[in-house]
Coordinates of C-alpha atoms in Angstrom, one line a residue:
V115 CA 46.2 29.8 69.4
S116 CA 48.4 27.3 68.3
P117 CA 50.7 24.5 70.1
D118 CA 54.2 25.2 70.1
P119 CA 56.5 22.9 68.0
T120 CA 59.1 23.0 70.7
T121 CA 57.4 21.0 72.8
P122 CA 56.2 16.7 72.1
H123 CA 52.4 17.7 71.3
G124 CA 53.3 20.7 69.1
Y125 CA 55.8 18.8 67.5
I126 CA 53.5 15.5 66.8
I127 CA 50.5 17.6 65.7
R128 CA 52.8 19.8 63.2
T129 CA 54.8 16.8 61.6
A130 CA 51.3 15.3 61.2
L131 CA 49.7 17.8 59.5
L132 CA 52.9 18.6 56.8
D133 CA 53.1 14.7 56.4
I134 CA 49.3 15.6 55.6
V135 CA 50.2 18.0 52.4
D136 CA 53.0 16.6 51.4
I137 CA 51.3 13.0 51.0
F138 CA 48.6 14.7 49.5
E139 CA 49.9 16.4 47.0
V140 CA 48.5 15.3 43.8
N141 CA 45.0 15.9 44.9
R142 CA 45.0 19.9 46.7
K143 CA 41.3 19.4 47.3
E144 CA 41.4 16.2 49.6
C145 CA 44.9 17.8 51.2
A146 CA 42.6 20.6 52.1
R147 CA 39.2 18.7 53.3
L148 CA 41.6 15.9 55.1
L149 CA 43.3 18.9 56.9
L150 CA 39.6 20.9 58.3
E151 CA 39.2 17.1 59.5
Y152 CA 42.1 16.6 61.4
P153 CA 40.4 16.7 64.1
K154 CA 38.7 13.0 64.6
W155 CA 42.1 11.5 64.7
N156 CA 43.3 13.3 68.5
L157 CA 41.5 12.9 71.6
A158 CA 38.5 14.9 72.0
G159 CA 39.0 18.3 73.4
T160 CA 42.6 18.4 71.7
F161 CA 41.3 21.7 69.2
K162 CA 38.4 24.2 70.2
P163 CA 35.2 24.1 68.4
K164 CA 34.1 25.3 65.6
P165 CA 31.9 28.4 66.0
G166 CA 28.0 27.2 66.3
A167 CA 28.8 23.7 66.6
P168 CA 27.6 21.7 69.4
V169 CA 30.2 21.0 72.5
T170 CA 30.4 17.7 73.5
V171 CA 34.0 17.5 75.5
E172 CA 35.1 20.6 77.0
P173 CA 38.7 21.7 75.7
V174 CA 41.4 20.1 77.3
P175 CA 43.2 22.8 79.7
G176 CA 46.3 23.8 78.0
K177 CA 45.4 21.9 74.8
D178 CA 42.4 23.9 73.6
W179 CA 44.6 25.5 70.5
Q180 CA 42.5 26.0 67.1
L181 CA 42.9 24.0 64.2
E182 CA 42.7 27.1 61.3
S183 CA 45.4 28.7 62.8
T184 CA 47.5 25.5 63.3
V185 CA 46.9 24.8 59.5
I186 CA 47.9 27.8 58.2
E187 CA 50.3 28.3 60.8
T188 CA 51.7 25.3 59.6
I189 CA 52.4 26.3 55.6
D190 CA 53.3 29.1 55.7
L191 CA 54.3 31.2 58.6
S192 CA 57.4 31.5 60.8
H193 CA 57.4 31.8 64.8
E194 CA 60.7 33.0 67.3
K195 CA 60.4 29.8 67.9
T196 CA 60.4 26.9 65.9
V197 CA 61.6 26.5 62.3
L198 CA 60.0 28.0 58.7
G199 CA 56.7 26.1 57.6
A200 CA 56.7 24.2 54.5
Y201 CA 55.9 27.2 51.7
M202 CA 58.7 29.6 53.2
T203 CA 61.2 26.8 53.6
L204 CA 65.0 27.8 52.9
P205 CA 66.4 27.7 50.8
E206 CA 63.5 26.2 49.3
P207 CA 60.4 24.3 49.6
S208 CA 60.2 20.6 49.1
K209 CA 57.0 21.6 47.0
K210 CA 56.6 24.1 44.6
S211 CA 55.2 27.1 45.5
I212 CA 52.2 27.1 44.0
Y213 CA 50.9 23.9 45.2
Y214 CA 50.7 25.8 48.9
I215 CA 49.1 28.7 47.3
S216 CA 46.8 27.2 45.6
L217 CA 46.0 24.7 49.0
I218 CA 45.7 28.4 51.1
T219 CA 43.4 28.9 48.3
E220 CA 41.0 25.9 48.8
L221 CA 40.5 25.2 52.6
C222 CA 39.5 29.3 52.4
K223 CA 36.5 28.0 50.1
L224 CA 35.4 25.2 52.4
S225 CA 35.5 27.1 55.8
P226 CA 35.7 30.9 54.8
S227 CA 34.5 32.1 57.9
T228 CA 37.3 30.5 60.2
I229 CA 40.0 30.2 57.7
G230 CA 40.0 32.9 56.2
P231 CA 40.4 35.4 60.1
A232 CA 43.6 32.8 60.2
V233 CA 44.9 33.5 56.8
G234 CA 44.5 37.4 57.3
K235 CA 46.4 37.9 60.9
S236 CA 49.3 35.6 59.3
I237 CA 49.4 37.8 56.0
R238 CA 48.9 40.7 59.1
K239 CA 51.7 38.6 61.4
L240 CA 54.8 38.3 58.2
Y241 CA 53.9 42.2 57.1
T242 CA 55.3 43.0 60.3
S243 CA 58.0 40.6 60.6
L244 CA 59.3 42.6 57.8
S245 CA 60.5 45.1 59.7
D246 CA 62.5 42.7 62.1
G247 CA 64.8 40.9 59.9
L248 CA 62.3 38.5 57.7
D249 CA 65.0 36.6 55.6
V250 CA 64.3 38.5 51.4
E251 CA 63.5 35.3 49.8
S252 CA 60.6 35.0 52.9
A253 CA 59.3 38.3 51.9
R254 CA 59.1 37.9 48.0
R255 CA 57.8 34.4 49.0
F256 CA 55.0 36.9 51.2
A257 CA 54.3 39.0 48.1
E258 CA 54.1 36.2 45.6
W259 CA 51.4 34.2 47.8
F260 CA 49.6 37.6 49.1
A261 CA 49.1 38.8 45.7
V262 CA 48.0 35.5 44.0
H263 CA 45.7 34.5 47.2
M264 CA 44.0 38.4 46.8
S265 CA 43.3 37.2 42.9
N266 CA 41.6 34.5 44.2
F267 CA 39.5 36.6 46.4
G268 CA 39.0 39.6 44.4
F269 CA 42.1 41.7 45.6
A270 CA 40.0 42.7 48.8
W271 CA 42.5 43.8 51.1
V272 CA 42.2 46.6 54.4
W273 CA 45.5 48.5 52.2
K274 CA 44.5 51.0 54.5
E275 CA 45.6 49.6 56.7
W276 CA 49.2 50.0 56.0
V277 CA 48.8 53.7 55.3
P278 CA 50.6 54.7 57.8
D279 CA 54.1 53.1 56.4
L280 CA 54.1 54.7 53.0
S281 CA 56.3 58.1 55.7
L282 CA 59.0 55.0 55.5
P283 CA 61.5 54.7 53.5
V284 CA 61.1 54.2 50.0
Q285 CA 63.3 51.0 50.1
H286 CA 62.5 49.7 53.1
P287 CA 61.0 46.4 53.2
R288 CA 57.3 47.2 54.3
R289 CA 57.1 50.2 51.3
A290 CA 59.4 46.7 49.0
F291 CA 56.7 44.6 50.1
M292 CA 53.7 46.3 48.8
R293 CA 55.4 47.6 46.0
R294 CA 56.1 43.9 45.0
A295 CA 52.6 42.8 46.3
V296 CA 50.8 45.7 43.5
E297 CA 53.4 44.1 41.2
F298 CA 52.1 40.8 41.1
E299 CA 48.8 41.6 41.6
I300 CA 48.7 43.7 38.3
R301 CA 50.0 40.5 36.3
L302 CA 47.0 38.8 36.9
A303 CA 45.0 41.2 36.3
Y304 CA 45.3 44.6 35.0
H305 CA 46.5 47.8 35.9
E306 CA 42.9 50.2 36.5
R307 CA 41.4 46.6 38.5
I308 CA 44.6 47.0 41.1
M309 CA 44.7 51.4 40.9
K310 CA 41.0 51.0 42.0
T311 CA 41.9 48.3 45.3
L312 CA 43.9 51.5 46.1
P313 CA 43.8 53.9 48.6
E314 CA 44.2 57.6 46.8
S315 CA 47.4 58.3 49.3
M316 CA 48.9 54.7 47.6
Q317 CA 47.5 56.2 44.3
A318 CA 50.1 59.2 44.2
P319 CA 53.5 58.7 42.0
D320 CA 55.7 60.2 44.8
A321 CA 54.1 56.6 47.1
Y322 CA 55.9 54.2 45.1
T323 CA 53.4 51.7 45.4
I324 CA 51.9 51.6 42.2
P325 CA 53.2 52.7 38.6
G326 CA 51.4 56.1 37.7
R327 CA 51.0 53.5 33.6
A328 CA 50.3 50.5 32.5
P329 CA 52.5 47.7 32.0
G330 CA 53.2 48.4 28.2
P331 CA 56.1 48.7 25.6
A332 CA 58.1 51.7 25.5
Y333 CA 59.5 52.3 21.7
E334 CA 62.2 55.3 22.3
Y335 CA 62.2 56.0 18.5
E336 CA 58.4 56.3 18.3
D337 CA 59.3 59.7 18.9
P338 CA 59.4 62.0 15.5
S339 CA 61.8 64.6 17.8
N340 CA 63.9 61.7 18.3
P341 CA 67.0 62.6 15.4
H342 CA 67.4 58.5 15.4
H343 CA 63.3 57.7 14.0
D344 CA 63.6 58.3 10.8
A345 CA 66.3 55.5 10.8
A346 CA 64.4 53.3 12.9
Q347 CA 61.2 53.6 10.8
S348 CA 63.4 53.0 7.7
V349 CA 64.3 49.3 9.8
L350 CA 60.5 49.0 11.6
N351 CA 59.7 49.2 8.1
L352 CA 61.8 45.7 6.5
F353 CA 60.5 43.7 10.2
R354 CA 56.9 44.7 8.8
G355 CA 57.5 43.7 5.9
R356 CA 59.4 40.7 6.8
A357 CA 62.3 41.9 4.9
K358 CA 65.2 38.8 4.9
A359 CA 68.2 38.8 7.2
E360 CA 70.3 39.1 4.7
D361 CA 68.0 42.7 2.7
V362 CA 68.0 43.6 6.5
I363 CA 71.7 43.7 6.6
A364 CA 72.4 44.6 4.2
H365 CA 70.2 47.8 4.9
L366 CA 72.1 48.3 7.9
D367 CA 75.5 48.5 6.5
T368 CA 74.0 51.8 4.5
L369 CA 72.4 52.8 7.8
K370 CA 75.6 52.5 9.2
G371 CA 77.7 54.6 7.4
S372 CA 74.9 57.4 7.2
L373 CA 74.8 57.3 10.7
E374 CA 78.6 58.0 10.6
S375 CA 78.8 60.8 8.5
A376 CA 76.1 63.2 10.8
E377 CA 77.2 61.5 13.9
D378 CA 79.4 63.3 16.5
G379 CA 81.4 61.1 18.6
S380 CA 78.4 58.8 19.2
N381 CA 79.4 55.3 19.0
V382 CA 77.1 54.5 16.5
D383 CA 77.7 50.5 16.4
S384 CA 75.8 50.8 19.7
T385 CA 73.4 53.5 18.5
I386 CA 72.4 50.8 15.6
R387 CA 72.4 48.0 18.1
S388 CA 69.5 49.4 20.4
I389 CA 67.1 50.5 17.2
V390 CA 67.8 46.9 15.5
V391 CA 66.6 45.1 19.0
Q392 CA 64.0 47.6 19.9
S393 CA 62.0 47.6 16.6
L394 CA 62.4 43.9 16.3
L395 CA 60.9 43.8 19.8
H396 CA 58.5 46.7 19.0
I397 CA 56.9 44.0 16.2
G398 CA 56.6 41.2 18.7
S399 CA 55.3 43.5 21.4
R400 CA 51.3 42.0 20.7
S401 CA 51.9 38.6 21.6
F402 CA 54.1 36.4 23.4
S403 CA 53.7 34.4 19.7
H404 CA 55.0 38.0 17.6
F405 CA 57.5 38.0 19.9
L406 CA 59.2 34.3 19.5
N407 CA 58.0 34.3 16.2
A408 CA 59.6 38.0 15.6
V409 CA 63.0 36.3 17.8
E410 CA 63.0 33.2 15.7
R411 CA 62.7 34.6 12.2
Y412 CA 66.0 37.1 12.3
L413 CA 68.1 34.7 14.5
V414 CA 70.7 35.5 12.3
L415 CA 70.6 39.3 12.1
L416 CA 70.8 39.3 15.9
R417 CA 73.4 36.8 16.6
N418 CA 75.7 38.9 13.9
L419 CA 74.7 41.9 16.1
A420 CA 76.0 40.0 19.6
S421 CA 79.1 40.1 17.5
G422 CA 80.2 43.2 17.4
G423 CA 79.1 43.9 13.2
T424 CA 76.5 43.6 11.3
S425 CA 77.4 42.2 8.4
T426 CA 79.2 39.6 9.3
S427 CA 79.5 37.2 12.8
G428 CA 82.5 37.3 14.4
P429 CA 83.4 35.8 18.0
A430 CA 81.3 37.4 20.6
S431 CA 81.4 40.9 21.9
P432 CA 81.0 41.4 25.1
E433 CA 79.8 45.3 25.1
A434 CA 77.7 44.5 22.0
K435 CA 75.8 41.9 24.1
A436 CA 75.3 44.4 26.7
D437 CA 73.8 46.7 23.9
I438 CA 71.4 43.8 23.4
L439 CA 70.6 43.4 26.6
T440 CA 70.0 47.3 27.7
A441 CA 67.8 47.7 25.1
A442 CA 65.7 45.0 25.6
A443 CA 65.1 46.5 28.9
S444 CA 64.8 50.1 27.9
F445 CA 62.1 48.6 25.5
W446 CA 60.6 46.5 28.7
K447 CA 61.0 49.5 31.9
H448 CA 57.7 49.3 32.2
N449 CA 57.2 45.9 32.3
R450 CA 60.3 44.2 34.5
Q451 CA 58.2 40.2 34.2
M452 CA 59.3 41.0 29.8
V453 CA 62.8 42.4 30.5
G454 CA 63.6 39.1 32.2
I455 CA 61.0 37.1 30.0
V456 CA 63.1 38.1 27.3
F457 CA 66.7 37.7 28.4
D458 CA 66.3 34.2 29.0
K459 CA 64.8 33.8 25.6
L460 CA 67.9 35.6 24.6
M461 CA 69.7 33.4 26.6
Q462 CA 68.1 30.3 24.2
Y463 CA 68.3 31.1 21.5
Q464 CA 72.2 31.4 22.4
I465 CA 71.9 35.2 21.3
V466 CA 73.3 36.0 24.8
D467 CA 75.3 34.2 27.6
P468 CA 74.0 33.3 31.0
T469 CA 77.3 35.6 32.3
D470 CA 76.2 38.0 30.1
V471 CA 72.7 38.8 31.8
V472 CA 75.0 38.6 35.3
A473 CA 77.1 41.3 34.0
W474 CA 74.7 43.2 33.0
T475 CA 72.2 43.0 36.0
F476 CA 74.8 43.7 38.4
L477 CA 75.6 47.1 36.6
N478 CA 72.3 47.7 35.4
G479 CA 69.6 46.7 36.8
V480 CA 68.4 49.3 38.9
T481 CA 67.8 51.3 36.1
V482 CA 64.4 49.2 35.3
G483 CA 61.8 49.6 37.0
Q484 CA 59.9 52.5 39.1
L485 CA 62.5 53.3 41.4
A486 CA 64.9 54.2 38.3
E487 CA 64.4 57.5 38.4
L488 CA 65.5 57.8 42.1
G489 CA 69.6 57.2 40.9
K490 CA 71.3 55.7 43.7
P491 CA 73.9 53.5 44.2
M492 CA 74.0 50.2 43.5
N493 CA 71.8 47.4 45.3
L494 CA 70.0 43.8 44.2
S495 CA 66.2 43.8 44.7
A496 CA 63.6 40.8 44.2
F497 CA 63.8 42.3 40.4
E498 CA 67.5 42.0 40.3
W499 CA 67.4 38.5 42.3
D500 CA 65.2 37.4 39.6
L501 CA 67.3 38.5 37.0
L502 CA 70.1 36.3 38.2
R503 CA 68.7 33.5 38.7
G504 CA 67.7 32.7 35.4
A505 CA 71.0 32.7 33.9
L506 CA 72.6 30.7 36.6
D507 CA 69.5 28.1 36.7
K508 CA 69.8 28.8 32.8
A509 CA 73.8 27.3 33.2
N510 CA 73.1 25.6 35.4
G511 CA 70.5 23.7 33.9
R512 CA 72.8 23.1 29.9
V513 CA 75.8 21.2 32.4
T514 CA 72.6 19.0 33.4
S515 CA 71.5 17.9 29.9
A516 CA 74.5 18.1 28.4
R517 CA 75.7 15.3 31.4
R518 CA 72.5 13.2 30.9
K519 CA 72.9 13.6 27.4
V520 CA 76.3 12.4 27.9
A521 CA 76.1 9.6 29.9
T522 CA 73.0 8.0 28.1
L523 CA 76.0 8.2 24.7
K524 CA 78.7 6.2 26.9
K525 CA 76.1 3.9 27.6
E526 CA 74.9 3.7 24.4
D527 CA 78.4 3.0 23.4
D528 CA 79.4 0.4 26.0
D529 CA 76.3 -1.4 24.8
A530 CA 77.3 -1.3 21.3
R531 CA 80.7 -2.6 22.2
A532 CA 79.6 -6.0 24.4
R533 CA 76.9 -7.2 21.6
V534 CA 80.2 -6.8 19.3
K535 CA 82.7 -8.6 21.9
A536 CA 79.7 -10.7 22.4
R537 CA 79.1 -12.2 18.7
A538 CA 83.1 -12.2 18.9
D539 CA 82.6 -15.1 21.5
E540 CA 80.3 -16.6 20.4
T541 CA 82.1 -17.3 16.9
M542 CA 85.0 -18.1 17.9
E543 CA 86.5 -21.3 17.4
V544 CA 89.3 -23.5 20.0
D545 CA 91.2 -25.4 17.4
P546 CA 92.2 -23.7 14.4
E547 CA 93.9 -20.6 13.4
P548 CA 90.9 -17.5 12.6
K549 CA 91.8 -16.2 9.1
D550 CA 92.1 -12.3 8.5
D551 CA 88.7 -12.2 7.7
E552 CA 86.9 -14.1 9.9
V553 CA 88.3 -12.2 13.3
P554 CA 85.8 -10.3 14.5
K555 CA 85.9 -6.4 15.0
E556 CA 86.1 -4.3 17.8
A557 CA 83.6 -1.8 17.7
P558 CA 85.2 1.8 16.8
M559 CA 87.4 3.1 19.4
D560 CA 85.5 6.9 17.6
N561 CA 82.4 7.5 18.5
P562 CA 82.1 11.0 17.0
A563 CA 78.4 11.4 19.0
L564 CA 79.8 10.4 22.3
N565 CA 83.1 13.1 21.1
T566 CA 80.6 15.4 20.6
A567 CA 78.9 15.6 23.4
L568 CA 81.9 15.4 25.3
K569 CA 83.0 18.5 23.9
A570 CA 79.8 20.3 24.5
L571 CA 79.3 19.4 28.4
S572 CA 83.1 21.2 28.6
S573 CA 82.2 24.3 27.3
L574 CA 79.1 24.2 29.0
T575 CA 80.7 23.6 32.3
K576 CA 83.2 26.7 31.4
E577 CA 80.0 29.2 31.2
Q578 CA 78.4 27.5 34.3
K579 CA 81.9 28.5 36.0
A580 CA 82.3 31.6 34.5
A581 CA 78.5 32.5 35.5
L582 CA 79.0 31.2 38.8
S583 CA 82.3 33.5 39.4
R584 CA 80.8 36.6 37.6
T585 CA 77.7 36.5 40.5
L586 CA 80.2 35.7 43.3
E587 CA 82.1 38.8 41.4
G588 CA 79.3 41.6 41.8
F589 CA 78.4 40.3 44.6
V590 CA 81.7 41.2 46.7
A591 CA 81.9 44.2 45.0
S592 CA 78.5 45.3 45.9
L593 CA 78.9 44.6 50.0
A594 CA 82.9 45.5 49.9
P595 CA 83.4 48.3 47.4
A596 CA 86.6 49.5 47.1
S597 CA 87.3 52.6 47.7
T598 CA 87.7 54.2 44.0
D599 CA 84.5 52.3 43.0
P600 CA 82.1 55.3 42.2
H601 CA 78.3 53.5 42.1
A602 CA 79.9 52.5 46.1
N603 CA 77.4 51.8 48.5
P604 CA 78.3 53.9 51.9
H605 CA 76.8 52.0 54.0
A606 CA 78.0 47.8 53.0
R607 CA 79.8 48.0 55.5
T608 CA 77.6 49.4 58.4
V609 CA 74.4 47.3 57.9
I610 CA 76.4 44.1 59.8
T611 CA 76.7 45.2 63.2
E612 CA 75.1 44.6 65.8
E613 CA 74.5 48.2 66.7
A614 CA 73.4 49.6 63.7
W615 CA 70.6 47.0 63.3
E616 CA 69.5 48.5 66.8
N617 CA 68.9 51.5 65.0
R618 CA 67.5 50.3 62.3
A619 CA 64.2 52.7 62.4
N620 CA 66.4 55.7 61.7
W621 CA 68.2 53.6 58.4
D622 CA 67.2 55.2 54.7
R623 CA 66.9 54.4 51.2
D624 CA 70.8 53.6 51.0
E625 CA 71.1 51.7 54.2
W626 CA 68.1 49.2 53.5
N627 CA 69.6 48.5 50.0
A628 CA 72.4 47.6 51.2
W629 CA 71.1 45.0 53.7
E630 CA 68.8 43.9 51.0
T631 CA 72.1 43.0 48.6
W632 CA 73.4 40.9 51.7
G633 CA 70.5 39.4 51.4
W634 CA 70.1 37.7 48.7
Y635 CA 74.5 37.0 48.8
R636 CA 72.7 34.5 52.1
Q637 CA 70.0 33.2 49.3
F638 CA 72.3 33.1 46.3
C639 CA 75.0 31.1 48.4
R640 CA 72.4 28.7 49.7
V641 CA 70.7 28.1 46.3
Y642 CA 73.8 27.0 44.8
A643 CA 75.8 25.6 47.3
P644 CA 76.0 22.2 45.5
Y645 CA 76.8 23.6 41.9
L646 CA 79.8 26.4 44.3
R647 CA 81.1 23.5 46.0
S648 CA 83.1 22.2 42.6
Y649 CA 84.2 25.2 41.8
S650 CA 85.1 26.3 45.5
T651 CA 88.8 26.5 45.7
T652 CA 88.6 28.3 42.2
L653 CA 85.9 31.0 42.8
Y654 CA 87.4 31.3 46.7
T655 CA 91.0 32.7 44.7
I656 CA 89.4 34.9 42.3
S657 CA 87.1 36.4 44.9
F658 CA 88.2 36.9 48.3
S659 CA 92.0 35.9 48.0
K660 CA 92.4 39.7 48.1
F661 CA 91.0 39.7 51.5
D662 CA 93.4 37.7 53.3
H663 CA 95.5 39.9 54.9
A664 CA 92.8 42.7 55.4
K665 CA 91.4 44.0 58.3
D666 CA 87.3 43.9 57.0
P667 CA 84.4 43.2 58.5
A668 CA 82.2 42.8 55.6
A669 CA 84.6 40.5 53.9
D670 CA 85.0 38.5 56.8
L671 CA 81.4 38.1 56.7
L672 CA 81.4 37.4 52.9
K673 CA 84.1 34.1 53.2
L674 CA 82.2 33.3 56.5
I675 CA 78.9 32.6 54.6
W676 CA 80.7 31.7 51.9
N677 CA 82.5 28.8 53.5
V678 CA 79.0 27.5 55.4
A679 CA 77.9 27.5 52.4
T680 CA 80.5 25.6 50.8
G681 CA 80.5 22.9 53.9
Q682 CA 83.5 24.7 55.3
E683 CA 82.4 25.6 58.3
S684 CA 78.8 24.8 60.2

């Protein structure tokens, strides 16, 4: 159907198609048209004619390929004998993912009768490969593409083809894909609309394919039976009345005293943080702008809470920041997209740090979402990876911006010094000695703006290093856990053997959890290799030195992946 890319003919054709895709990124519609007209620039008979089209030249034996399948596979399919297509390129595609997705949509619109079947074939082929070790990042992109593509064509898909797979373990890649794709579809439409497209067996709660309720907030203190309902209502009323932050802080001090006298051994500070954060999010849950306005109005309050207090701000408290993240995740536990958005804004306003989000994700990420009720060992799914990626990108982005600012200020400082020196050279007299008041003054050695920028860069670099280090430690603790770890996955060390992989048909949820976590560790090392190399010695010492004299296959694989990513092994 499509040319073998390992042959000269297949290599030339696929390279030419990819060149068209890359060059015409600025105009996806023109790109789609040129891709479908590609046979015009090949020898007659290279591609099969379209159904119903007059046959002027008989197809060349061995080269009568189907254009549509070749184009789609070049864009988004991987084959056993080829590298991943443009969209599935790891660690990241050369263009934005939405470009490839929209390009496929345009191709379908231009030639639905020929491209449509090719897309359907690609979807089924990728879905089948989920059981055969398709990379976790490729599977995530597959779910993303599937959902967006379905949204452009009425969410019409033959879901009943996949109903038999509901008998697989709940964390099997195929079931995880269905769950992820449906979650994306709901974001692009609404819960009831997507529910109607699914077979009845997939709608059942124990199918774990679609949530039983629409995504929305879950205000813990709304129920009058909650012991803290009255306290939360008093805080909520202050927020609704747009009270000043100082007034809210004063009220919290009073509230803390009353709770301390009434509580029996519980953490009052954690309770107050939960009440404040959830009440504030409740006020901002109507829209994204409401949320931003609420956060910006009470930044002082939130930063005080993050420091571990209410009335005064102090040094950062990891426990307090973890409480804030937990409260936010609990409020949006039925909408994981909003969890990521809220975490991003909390980092943007420097209420929490990227390291706090990383630490929280490894400890609490599995408590959010449809599978939280199952309460199994710690693992990383695509949702937890999205949180980690958001935190790491935030830390890396801040360092990049700070470096640019330092470079700009240094250039300005050098230019200023050069101008002063040039003026001095122009006014310098050769014979007479200059008077004291005529000696040209050098540019001041101290540049306050540059010094401030350098200090900020130093601080942000430490934050970046801490975030990368905490992420690496989290993966090591998950994949090579200590025997005393109460949350260890017992299969983290066993799924990496060839024998275990051949027996994957008998795997249960914990095995697939461990396998997926290994996949996200590989993606972490691939994506952030340029940053990891900068701190490779320090990070290795912190996370891997304890395994230097131990015989541990999991530790050996962790170090091998690390060494390849950091360029120490090929």
